[in-house]
Amino acid sequence: MTDNDTKPRALTLLGLGDMGTALARTWVTAGHPMTVWNRTPGKAQALAAEGAAVAASPAEAVTANTLIVLCLLDDASIGAVLDGVDLTGKDLVNLTTGTPAEGRDRAAWAEERGARFVDAGIMATPSMIGVPEAGGYVFYSGSRALFDTHRTTLEVPAGARFVGEDPGYAALHDVALLSAMNGLFAGISHAYALIEGEDIAPEDLSPLLSEWLGAMGSFVGDAAERLTSRDFTTGVVSNLAMQVAAGGTLLRTAADQGVSAELIEPYLQLLKERLDADPAAHSGEDTAGAITLLRRGPGR
Ligand SMILES: NC(=O)c1ccc[n+]([C@@H]2O[C@H](COP(=O)([O-])OP(=O)(O)OC[C@H]3O[C@@H](n4cnc5c(N)ncnc54)[C@H](OP(=O)(O)O)[C@@H]3O)[C@@H](O)[C@H]2O)c1
């Protein structure tokens, strides 16, 4: 069968938590013959009523189909579930969140067992699965041949973005985006804490925050260009010396408001570190120059 065939392909899904159940439901609804397995069998009942076959064991579920999708809690649970199961000739798609190193190790593990492998990082919540207008998608990396074979099936629950044959790259993209999100959430948390107890309603600050953060989105592309060119000084409109001075204002305001600065202080400290290292060289820089200080080791 080629990927252009319109007949929905059969697949197996291991793991019916919130995410696994949402994924399985979109495939069943789209007419894909599905075999599912979950450690706690009761979670498969609703899907069985919708047409999924429920396997009694991971081995039985894996035997049923070539395409095997994993959506378990973490990498350790994959080892627990598939230990001793024959994976020869199988195509494993791992939607379980993990680190890049876990993705690479799992790819080697799958290859040793005669299986093709792609790792994945889901950029969606369960409520966004099967809802194209919600904008969720999944990063994939590893075996390009596997991805091309099953792309149409993989795109049923959410959009698919292949980011390279290095099986660690899906997780690396996933973690990069989630890390940025956490920094954003930290800043938003600090902003709301600053106005707590004042005569400013969070609902009134909310649209201002959204608008401001949207306007600051241009930093993302600007920083990328500077990191590639290593030019941190051309066309700078908010220079580092000014940003460090303004950072002092942020910290003094936090103290005056009785708010811990623990969520914003590390970033402001990094900017100061960059400036102090060589004020003459760095005072006119863009803040993107401070990114170069973050790598503390050689990496893998
Ligand atoms: N939910 C989200 O918003 C979201 C978004 C993006 C990515 N993800 C990722 O998707 C994966 C699943 O998330 P989820 O929301 O479905 O989590 P969940 O609701 O907590 O479900 C976890 C699943 O893993 C199974 N499991 C855990 N430990 C196991 C073990 N030792 N052996 C066998 N099965 C085990 C659970 O089985 P039992 O039912 O028997 O406990 C359940 O099927 C995670 O890696 C998560 O990071 C989730």
mmCIF file of C-alpha atoms and ligand atoms in Angstrom:
data_model
loop_
_atom_site.group_PDB
_atom_site.id
_atom_site.type_symbol
_atom_site.label_atom_id
_atom_site.label_comp_id
_atom_site.label_asym_id
_atom_site.label_seq_id
_atom_site.Cartn_x
_atom_site.Cartn_y
_atom_site.Cartn_z
ATOM 1 C CA MET A 1 0.000 0.000 0.000
ATOM 2 C CA THR A 2 1.330 3.473 -0.773
ATOM 3 C CA ASP A 3 0.823 6.557 1.322
ATOM 4 C CA ASN A 4 -1.425 7.950 -1.399
ATOM 5 C CA ASP A 5 -3.978 5.234 -0.820
ATOM 6 C CA THR A 6 -7.140 6.697 0.569
ATOM 7 C CA LYS A 7 -7.954 3.639 2.686
ATOM 8 C CA PRO A 8 -7.168 4.454 6.327
ATOM 9 C CA ARG A 9 -4.274 2.347 7.588
ATOM 10 C CA ALA A 10 -4.416 0.119 10.611
ATOM 11 C CA LEU A 11 -2.317 1.051 13.634
ATOM 12 C CA THR A 12 -1.672 0.222 17.263
ATOM 13 C CA LEU A 13 -1.554 2.732 20.110
ATOM 14 C CA LEU A 14 -0.018 1.945 23.488
ATOM 15 C CA GLY A 15 -1.053 4.324 26.283
ATOM 16 C CA LEU A 16 -4.539 5.697 26.830
ATOM 17 C CA GLY A 17 -3.982 8.594 29.194
ATOM 18 C CA ASP A 18 -5.498 11.967 28.382
ATOM 19 C CA MET A 19 -3.341 12.451 25.302
ATOM 20 C CA GLY A 20 -3.391 8.851 24.075
ATOM 21 C CA THR A 21 -7.179 8.709 24.333
ATOM 22 C CA ALA A 22 -7.572 11.951 22.368
ATOM 23 C CA LEU A 23 -5.218 10.645 19.659
ATOM 24 C CA ALA A 24 -6.912 7.252 19.444
ATOM 25 C CA ARG A 25 -10.325 8.837 19.139
ATOM 26 C CA THR A 26 -9.325 10.889 16.072
ATOM 27 C CA TRP A 27 -7.945 7.802 14.304
ATOM 28 C CA VAL A 28 -11.010 5.687 15.142
ATOM 29 C CA THR A 29 -13.308 8.519 14.032
ATOM 30 C CA ALA A 30 -11.357 8.828 10.764
ATOM 31 C CA GLY A 31 -11.953 5.128 10.090
ATOM 32 C CA HIS A 32 -8.492 3.726 10.921
ATOM 33 C CA PRO A 33 -8.650 0.154 12.203
ATOM 34 C CA MET A 34 -7.110 0.516 15.663
ATOM 35 C CA THR A 35 -5.728 -1.767 18.284
ATOM 36 C CA VAL A 36 -5.167 -0.179 21.676
ATOM 37 C CA TRP A 37 -3.600 -1.249 24.941
ATOM 38 C CA ASN A 38 -3.369 0.478 28.291
ATOM 39 C CA ARG A 39 -1.842 -0.672 31.593
ATOM 40 C CA THR A 40 -5.112 0.122 33.370
ATOM 41 C CA PRO A 41 -7.571 -1.755 31.112
ATOM 42 C CA GLY A 42 -10.672 0.226 32.142
ATOM 43 C CA LYS A 43 -9.471 3.263 30.182
ATOM 44 C CA ALA A 44 -9.918 1.338 26.922
ATOM 45 C CA GLN A 45 -13.645 0.681 27.412
ATOM 46 C CA ALA A 46 -14.951 3.863 25.789
ATOM 47 C CA LEU A 47 -12.715 3.373 22.754
ATOM 48 C CA ALA A 48 -13.792 -0.249 22.432
ATOM 49 C CA ALA A 49 -17.384 0.968 22.247
ATOM 50 C CA GLU A 50 -16.298 3.329 19.453
ATOM 51 C CA GLY A 51 -14.755 0.499 17.434
ATOM 52 C CA ALA A 52 -11.170 0.007 18.645
ATOM 53 C CA ALA A 53 -9.861 -3.507 19.272
ATOM 54 C CA VAL A 54 -8.475 -3.836 22.788
ATOM 55 C CA ALA A 55 -5.362 -6.009 23.182
ATOM 56 C CA ALA A 56 -4.806 -7.982 26.358
ATOM 57 C CA SER A 57 -1.048 -7.301 26.428
ATOM 58 C CA PRO A 58 1.569 -5.040 24.802
ATOM 59 C CA ALA A 59 2.844 -8.063 22.825
ATOM 60 C CA GLU A 60 -0.628 -8.750 21.432
ATOM 61 C CA ALA A 61 -1.065 -5.063 20.524
ATOM 62 C CA VAL A 62 2.312 -4.935 18.768
ATOM 63 C CA THR A 63 1.633 -8.139 16.828
ATOM 64 C CA ALA A 64 -1.617 -6.693 15.436
ATOM 65 C CA ASN A 65 -0.082 -3.972 13.201
ATOM 66 C CA THR A 66 3.117 -2.639 11.661
ATOM 67 C CA LEU A 67 2.642 0.960 12.797
ATOM 68 C CA ILE A 68 2.988 1.188 16.578
ATOM 69 C CA VAL A 69 2.375 4.542 18.277
ATOM 70 C CA LEU A 70 3.542 5.037 21.862
ATOM 71 C CA CYS A 71 1.974 7.665 24.119
ATOM 72 C CA LEU A 72 3.113 6.770 27.602
ATOM 73 C CA LEU A 73 4.069 8.911 30.574
ATOM 74 C CA ASP A 74 7.847 8.954 30.104
ATOM 75 C CA ASP A 75 10.754 7.101 28.548
ATOM 76 C CA ALA A 76 11.060 4.706 31.500
ATOM 77 C CA SER A 77 7.499 3.485 30.920
ATOM 78 C CA ILE A 78 8.397 2.556 27.317
ATOM 79 C CA GLY A 79 11.081 0.208 28.594
ATOM 80 C CA ALA A 80 8.628 -1.248 31.109
ATOM 81 C CA VAL A 81 5.922 -1.825 28.483
ATOM 82 C CA LEU A 82 8.004 -3.149 25.583
ATOM 83 C CA ASP A 83 10.596 -5.173 27.481
ATOM 84 C CA GLY A 84 10.792 -8.600 25.813
ATOM 85 C CA VAL A 85 8.267 -7.744 23.070
ATOM 86 C CA ASP A 86 9.345 -8.723 19.525
ATOM 87 C CA LEU A 87 9.637 -5.496 17.508
ATOM 88 C CA THR A 88 11.124 -7.005 14.346
ATOM 89 C CA GLY A 89 9.822 -5.205 11.235
ATOM 90 C CA LYS A 90 7.746 -2.721 13.239
ATOM 91 C CA ASP A 91 7.523 1.041 12.713
ATOM 92 C CA LEU A 92 7.649 2.746 16.125
ATOM 93 C CA VAL A 93 6.414 6.317 16.507
ATOM 94 C CA ASN A 94 7.151 7.617 19.974
ATOM 95 C CA LEU A 95 4.828 10.431 21.036
ATOM 96 C CA THR A 96 5.979 10.133 24.651
ATOM 97 C CA THR A 97 7.705 13.311 25.841
ATOM 98 C CA GLY A 98 11.417 12.827 26.467
ATOM 99 C CA THR A 99 14.812 14.472 26.265
ATOM 100 C CA PRO A 100 16.856 14.538 23.039
ATOM 101 C CA ALA A 101 19.253 11.984 24.566
ATOM 102 C CA GLU A 102 16.361 9.681 25.399
ATOM 103 C CA GLY A 103 15.134 10.001 21.798
ATOM 104 C CA ARG A 104 18.557 9.020 20.444
ATOM 105 C CA ASP A 105 18.967 6.142 22.884
ATOM 106 C CA ARG A 106 15.466 4.894 22.109
ATOM 107 C CA ALA A 107 16.217 5.023 18.358
ATOM 108 C CA ALA A 108 19.322 2.863 18.883
ATOM 109 C CA TRP A 109 17.308 0.527 21.117
ATOM 110 C CA ALA A 110 14.617 0.166 18.416
ATOM 111 C CA GLU A 111 17.195 -0.425 15.682
ATOM 112 C CA GLU A 112 18.811 -3.206 17.752
ATOM 113 C CA ARG A 113 15.384 -4.846 17.851
ATOM 114 C CA GLY A 114 14.868 -4.624 14.092
ATOM 115 C CA ALA A 115 12.380 -1.733 14.152
ATOM 116 C CA ARG A 116 12.322 1.638 12.401
ATOM 117 C CA PHE A 117 11.840 4.595 14.762
ATOM 118 C CA VAL A 118 10.806 8.210 14.871
ATOM 119 C CA ASP A 119 10.626 10.279 18.005
ATOM 120 C CA ALA A 120 8.095 13.074 18.402
ATOM 121 C CA GLY A 121 7.174 16.094 20.490
ATOM 122 C CA ILE A 122 3.516 17.076 20.711
ATOM 123 C CA MET A 123 2.863 20.819 20.564
ATOM 124 C CA ALA A 124 -0.775 20.553 21.606
ATOM 125 C CA THR A 125 -3.034 19.732 24.515
ATOM 126 C CA PRO A 126 -5.569 16.882 24.249
ATOM 127 C CA SER A 127 -8.369 19.365 23.503
ATOM 128 C CA MET A 128 -6.426 20.545 20.405
ATOM 129 C CA ILE A 129 -6.094 17.031 18.981
ATOM 130 C CA GLY A 130 -8.352 16.479 15.963
ATOM 131 C CA VAL A 131 -9.135 20.211 15.841
ATOM 132 C CA PRO A 132 -7.020 21.603 12.952
ATOM 133 C CA GLU A 133 -8.090 25.196 13.612
ATOM 134 C CA ALA A 134 -6.581 24.945 17.137
ATOM 135 C CA GLY A 135 -3.129 25.054 15.532
ATOM 136 C CA GLY A 136 -1.579 22.097 17.345
ATOM 137 C CA TYR A 137 1.076 20.021 15.618
ATOM 138 C CA VAL A 138 3.721 17.403 16.293
ATOM 139 C CA PHE A 139 7.494 17.533 15.702
ATOM 140 C CA TYR A 140 8.945 14.315 14.284
ATOM 141 C CA SER A 141 12.567 13.242 13.795
ATOM 142 C CA GLY A 142 14.438 10.043 13.041
ATOM 143 C CA SER A 143 13.716 7.669 10.167
ATOM 144 C CA ARG A 144 12.621 9.766 7.187
ATOM 145 C CA ALA A 145 11.504 6.586 5.411
ATOM 146 C CA LEU A 146 9.170 5.696 8.284
ATOM 147 C CA PHE A 147 7.788 9.235 8.409
ATOM 148 C CA ASP A 148 7.150 9.328 4.666
ATOM 149 C CA THR A 149 5.444 5.932 4.774
ATOM 150 C CA HIS A 150 3.028 6.940 7.529
ATOM 151 C CA ARG A 151 2.753 10.694 7.119
ATOM 152 C CA THR A 152 -0.901 10.693 6.058
ATOM 153 C CA THR A 153 -1.867 8.616 9.078
ATOM 154 C CA LEU A 154 0.238 10.701 11.458
ATOM 155 C CA GLU A 155 -1.421 13.890 10.218
ATOM 156 C CA VAL A 156 -4.900 12.737 11.241
ATOM 157 C CA PRO A 157 -4.738 13.970 14.877
ATOM 158 C CA ALA A 158 -2.554 17.055 14.294
ATOM 159 C CA GLY A 159 -0.202 18.625 11.765
ATOM 160 C CA ALA A 160 3.184 16.965 11.316
ATOM 161 C CA ARG A 161 6.565 18.742 11.080
ATOM 162 C CA PHE A 162 9.633 16.622 10.316
ATOM 163 C CA VAL A 163 12.702 18.335 11.760
ATOM 164 C CA GLY A 164 15.555 16.009 10.828
ATOM 165 C CA GLU A 165 16.955 12.503 10.816
ATOM 166 C CA ASP A 166 18.669 13.007 14.180
ATOM 167 C CA PRO A 167 16.165 11.253 16.470
ATOM 168 C CA GLY A 168 16.931 13.802 19.204
ATOM 169 C CA TYR A 169 15.727 16.791 17.189
ATOM 170 C CA ALA A 170 11.977 16.405 17.750
ATOM 171 C CA ALA A 171 12.528 16.520 21.513
ATOM 172 C CA LEU A 172 15.031 19.366 21.153
ATOM 173 C CA HIS A 173 12.492 21.477 19.236
ATOM 174 C CA ASP A 174 9.765 20.523 21.711
ATOM 175 C CA VAL A 175 11.899 21.439 24.736
ATOM 176 C CA ALA A 176 13.126 24.686 23.145
ATOM 177 C CA LEU A 177 9.553 25.886 22.610
ATOM 178 C CA LEU A 178 8.373 24.721 26.034
ATOM 179 C CA SER A 179 11.370 26.369 27.716
ATOM 180 C CA ALA A 180 10.553 29.678 26.024
ATOM 181 C CA MET A 181 6.946 29.271 27.119
ATOM 182 C CA ASN A 182 8.050 28.817 30.724
ATOM 183 C CA GLY A 183 10.092 32.010 30.600
ATOM 184 C CA LEU A 184 7.052 33.801 29.229
ATOM 185 C CA PHE A 185 4.828 32.381 31.967
ATOM 186 C CA ALA A 186 7.401 33.446 34.573
ATOM 187 C CA GLY A 187 7.299 37.038 33.326
ATOM 188 C CA ILE A 188 3.513 37.069 33.242
ATOM 189 C CA SER A 189 3.388 35.670 36.787
ATOM 190 C CA HIS A 190 5.725 38.421 37.997
ATOM 191 C CA ALA A 191 3.627 41.118 36.296
ATOM 192 C CA TYR A 192 0.423 39.924 37.980
ATOM 193 C CA ALA A 193 2.194 39.696 41.360
ATOM 194 C CA LEU A 194 3.308 43.336 41.025
ATOM 195 C CA ILE A 195 -0.290 44.611 40.836
ATOM 196 C CA GLU A 196 -1.736 42.272 43.466
ATOM 197 C CA GLY A 197 -3.268 44.355 46.263
ATOM 198 C CA GLU A 198 -3.293 47.498 44.107
ATOM 199 C CA ASP A 199 -6.347 49.110 42.607
ATOM 200 C CA ILE A 200 -5.608 47.490 39.254
ATOM 201 C CA ALA A 201 -7.691 44.445 38.334
ATOM 202 C CA PRO A 202 -5.862 41.512 36.701
ATOM 203 C CA GLU A 203 -8.579 41.632 34.023
ATOM 204 C CA ASP A 204 -7.527 45.213 33.219
ATOM 205 C CA LEU A 205 -3.821 44.336 32.992
ATOM 206 C CA SER A 206 -4.511 41.218 30.925
ATOM 207 C CA PRO A 207 -5.203 42.821 27.491
ATOM 208 C CA LEU A 208 -2.280 45.215 28.002
ATOM 209 C CA LEU A 209 0.043 42.300 28.736
ATOM 210 C CA SER A 210 -1.172 40.310 25.719
ATOM 211 C CA GLU A 211 -0.731 43.284 23.424
ATOM 212 C CA TRP A 212 2.746 44.107 24.776
ATOM 213 C CA LEU A 213 4.012 40.529 24.565
ATOM 214 C CA GLY A 214 2.720 40.300 20.999
ATOM 215 C CA ALA A 215 4.561 43.496 20.079
ATOM 216 C CA MET A 216 7.765 42.129 21.641
ATOM 217 C CA GLY A 217 7.524 38.997 19.468
ATOM 218 C CA SER A 218 9.811 40.640 16.919
ATOM 219 C CA PHE A 219 12.715 39.894 19.304
ATOM 220 C CA VAL A 220 12.478 36.225 18.319
ATOM 221 C CA GLY A 221 13.460 36.747 14.679
ATOM 222 C CA ASP A 222 15.836 39.613 15.426
ATOM 223 C CA ALA A 223 17.806 37.522 17.934
ATOM 224 C CA ALA A 224 18.020 34.640 15.428
ATOM 225 C CA GLU A 225 19.545 36.913 12.790
ATOM 226 C CA ARG A 226 22.063 38.329 15.286
ATOM 227 C CA LEU A 227 23.073 34.868 16.517
ATOM 228 C CA THR A 228 23.678 33.742 12.944
ATOM 229 C CA SER A 229 25.583 36.865 11.896
ATOM 230 C CA ARG A 230 27.252 37.310 15.346
ATOM 231 C CA ASP A 231 26.512 41.015 14.842
ATOM 232 C CA PHE A 232 25.047 42.262 18.122
ATOM 233 C CA THR A 233 25.633 45.962 17.556
ATOM 234 C CA THR A 234 24.247 47.076 14.164
ATOM 235 C CA GLY A 235 20.871 48.812 14.296
ATOM 236 C CA VAL A 236 20.442 48.466 18.079
ATOM 237 C CA VAL A 237 17.564 50.547 19.455
ATOM 238 C CA SER A 238 17.544 49.268 23.056
ATOM 239 C CA ASN A 239 21.168 48.990 24.097
ATOM 240 C CA LEU A 240 22.502 46.733 26.824
ATOM 241 C CA ALA A 241 23.673 49.521 29.182
ATOM 242 C CA MET A 242 20.175 51.022 29.100
ATOM 243 C CA GLN A 243 18.568 47.592 29.592
ATOM 244 C CA VAL A 244 20.769 46.888 32.632
ATOM 245 C CA ALA A 245 19.819 50.267 34.151
ATOM 246 C CA ALA A 246 16.153 49.545 33.444
ATOM 247 C CA GLY A 247 16.613 46.118 35.031
ATOM 248 C CA GLY A 248 17.625 47.875 38.245
ATOM 249 C CA THR A 249 14.333 49.749 38.104
ATOM 250 C CA LEU A 250 12.446 46.466 37.729
ATOM 251 C CA LEU A 251 14.238 44.994 40.762
ATOM 252 C CA ARG A 252 13.705 48.078 42.958
ATOM 253 C CA THR A 253 10.021 48.150 42.004
ATOM 254 C CA ALA A 254 9.653 44.483 42.929
ATOM 255 C CA ALA A 255 11.238 45.214 46.327
ATOM 256 C CA ASP A 256 8.974 48.261 46.857
ATOM 257 C CA GLN A 257 5.894 46.190 45.992
ATOM 258 C CA GLY A 258 6.959 43.399 48.361
ATOM 259 C CA VAL A 259 7.278 40.952 45.453
ATOM 260 C CA SER A 260 10.016 38.373 45.063
ATOM 261 C CA ALA A 261 12.131 39.002 41.989
ATOM 262 C CA GLU A 262 13.160 35.344 41.770
ATOM 263 C CA LEU A 263 11.461 34.795 38.408
ATOM 264 C CA ILE A 264 13.082 37.711 36.571
ATOM 265 C CA GLU A 265 16.363 38.226 38.434
ATOM 266 C CA PRO A 266 18.396 35.471 36.703
ATOM 267 C CA TYR A 267 17.802 36.982 33.264
ATOM 268 C CA LEU A 268 18.593 40.512 34.452
ATOM 269 C CA GLN A 269 21.737 39.150 36.129
ATOM 270 C CA LEU A 270 22.822 37.595 32.830
ATOM 271 C CA LEU A 271 22.492 40.939 31.058
ATOM 272 C CA LYS A 272 24.613 42.582 33.779
ATOM 273 C CA GLU A 273 27.212 39.829 33.496
ATOM 274 C CA ARG A 274 27.511 40.498 29.765
ATOM 275 C CA LEU A 275 27.873 44.248 30.313
ATOM 276 C CA ASP A 276 30.344 43.949 33.207
ATOM 277 C CA ALA A 277 32.586 41.564 31.242
ATOM 278 C CA ASP A 278 33.567 44.393 28.875
ATOM 279 C CA PRO A 279 31.484 47.586 29.234
ATOM 280 C CA ALA A 280 33.260 49.350 26.365
ATOM 281 C CA ALA A 281 32.590 46.496 23.969
ATOM 282 C CA HIS A 282 29.118 45.491 25.091
ATOM 283 C CA SER A 283 27.266 48.598 26.292
ATOM 284 C CA GLY A 284 25.878 49.342 22.821
ATOM 285 C CA GLU A 285 24.886 45.756 22.119
ATOM 286 C CA ASP A 286 21.492 44.208 21.703
ATOM 287 C CA THR A 287 20.447 41.949 24.610
ATOM 288 C CA ALA A 288 20.763 38.964 22.233
ATOM 289 C CA GLY A 289 24.524 39.106 22.923
ATOM 290 C CA ALA A 290 23.866 37.713 26.401
ATOM 291 C CA ILE A 291 22.588 34.452 24.857
ATOM 292 C CA THR A 292 26.222 33.584 24.097
ATOM 293 C CA LEU A 293 26.917 33.333 27.848
ATOM 294 C CA LEU A 294 24.394 30.567 28.462
ATOM 295 C CA ARG A 295 26.250 27.573 27.067
ATOM 296 C CA ARG A 296 28.260 26.301 30.039
ATOM 297 C CA GLY A 297 29.589 23.054 28.571
ATOM 298 C CA PRO A 298 30.480 21.465 25.256
ATOM 299 C CA GLY A 299 27.079 19.736 24.936
ATOM 300 C CA ARG A 300 26.854 16.261 23.465
HETATM 301 N N1 LIG B 1 -1.675 16.023 28.204
HETATM 302 C C1 LIG B 1 -0.994 16.991 27.557
HETATM 303 O O1 LIG B 1 -1.390 18.176 27.561
HETATM 304 C C2 LIG B 1 0.239 16.636 26.760
HETATM 305 C C3 LIG B 1 0.740 17.570 25.829
HETATM 306 C C4 LIG B 1 1.883 17.253 25.089
HETATM 307 C C5 LIG B 1 2.535 16.059 25.316
HETATM 308 N N2 LIG B 1 2.032 15.176 26.240
HETATM 309 C C6 LIG B 1 2.775 13.932 26.475
HETATM 310 O O2 LIG B 1 1.989 12.783 26.146
HETATM 311 C C7 LIG B 1 2.370 11.691 27.002
HETATM 312 C C8 LIG B 1 1.097 11.147 27.671
HETATM 313 O O3 LIG B 1 0.515 12.226 28.397
HETATM 314 P P1 LIG B 1 -0.940 12.102 29.006
HETATM 315 O O4 LIG B 1 -1.466 13.472 29.167
HETATM 316 O O5 LIG B 1 -1.738 11.088 28.266
HETATM 317 O O6 LIG B 1 -0.558 11.516 30.456
HETATM 318 P P2 LIG B 1 -1.474 10.693 31.458
HETATM 319 O O7 LIG B 1 -2.901 11.053 31.287
HETATM 320 O O8 LIG B 1 -0.866 10.837 32.803
HETATM 321 O O9 LIG B 1 -1.294 9.171 30.967
HETATM 322 C C9 LIG B 1 -0.079 8.491 31.141
HETATM 323 C C10 LIG B 1 -0.137 7.170 30.396
HETATM 324 O O10 LIG B 1 1.073 6.451 30.614
HETATM 325 C C11 LIG B 1 0.767 5.189 31.183
HETATM 326 N N3 LIG B 1 1.852 4.773 32.054
HETATM 327 C C12 LIG B 1 2.507 5.529 32.971
HETATM 328 N N4 LIG B 1 3.478 4.817 33.547
HETATM 329 C C13 LIG B 1 3.432 3.581 32.990
HETATM 330 C C14 LIG B 1 4.172 2.389 33.185
HETATM 331 N N5 LIG B 1 5.187 2.321 34.058
HETATM 332 N N6 LIG B 1 3.850 1.298 32.457
HETATM 333 C C15 LIG B 1 2.830 1.377 31.556
HETATM 334 N N7 LIG B 1 2.077 2.459 31.330
HETATM 335 C C16 LIG B 1 2.388 3.556 32.043
HETATM 336 C C17 LIG B 1 -0.532 5.394 31.900
HETATM 337 O O11 LIG B 1 -1.166 4.166 32.136
HETATM 338 P P3 LIG B 1 -2.288 4.032 33.268
HETATM 339 O O12 LIG B 1 -3.561 4.536 32.656
HETATM 340 O O13 LIG B 1 -2.311 2.589 33.588
HETATM 341 O O14 LIG B 1 -1.839 4.883 34.443
HETATM 342 C C18 LIG B 1 -1.267 6.256 30.870
HETATM 343 O O15 LIG B 1 -1.714 5.494 29.780
HETATM 344 C C19 LIG B 1 3.378 12.252 28.014
HETATM 345 O O16 LIG B 1 4.685 11.924 27.633
HETATM 346 C C20 LIG B 1 3.133 13.748 27.949
HETATM 347 O O17 LIG B 1 4.283 14.505 28.298
HETATM 348 C C21 LIG B 1 0.901 15.432 26.960
#
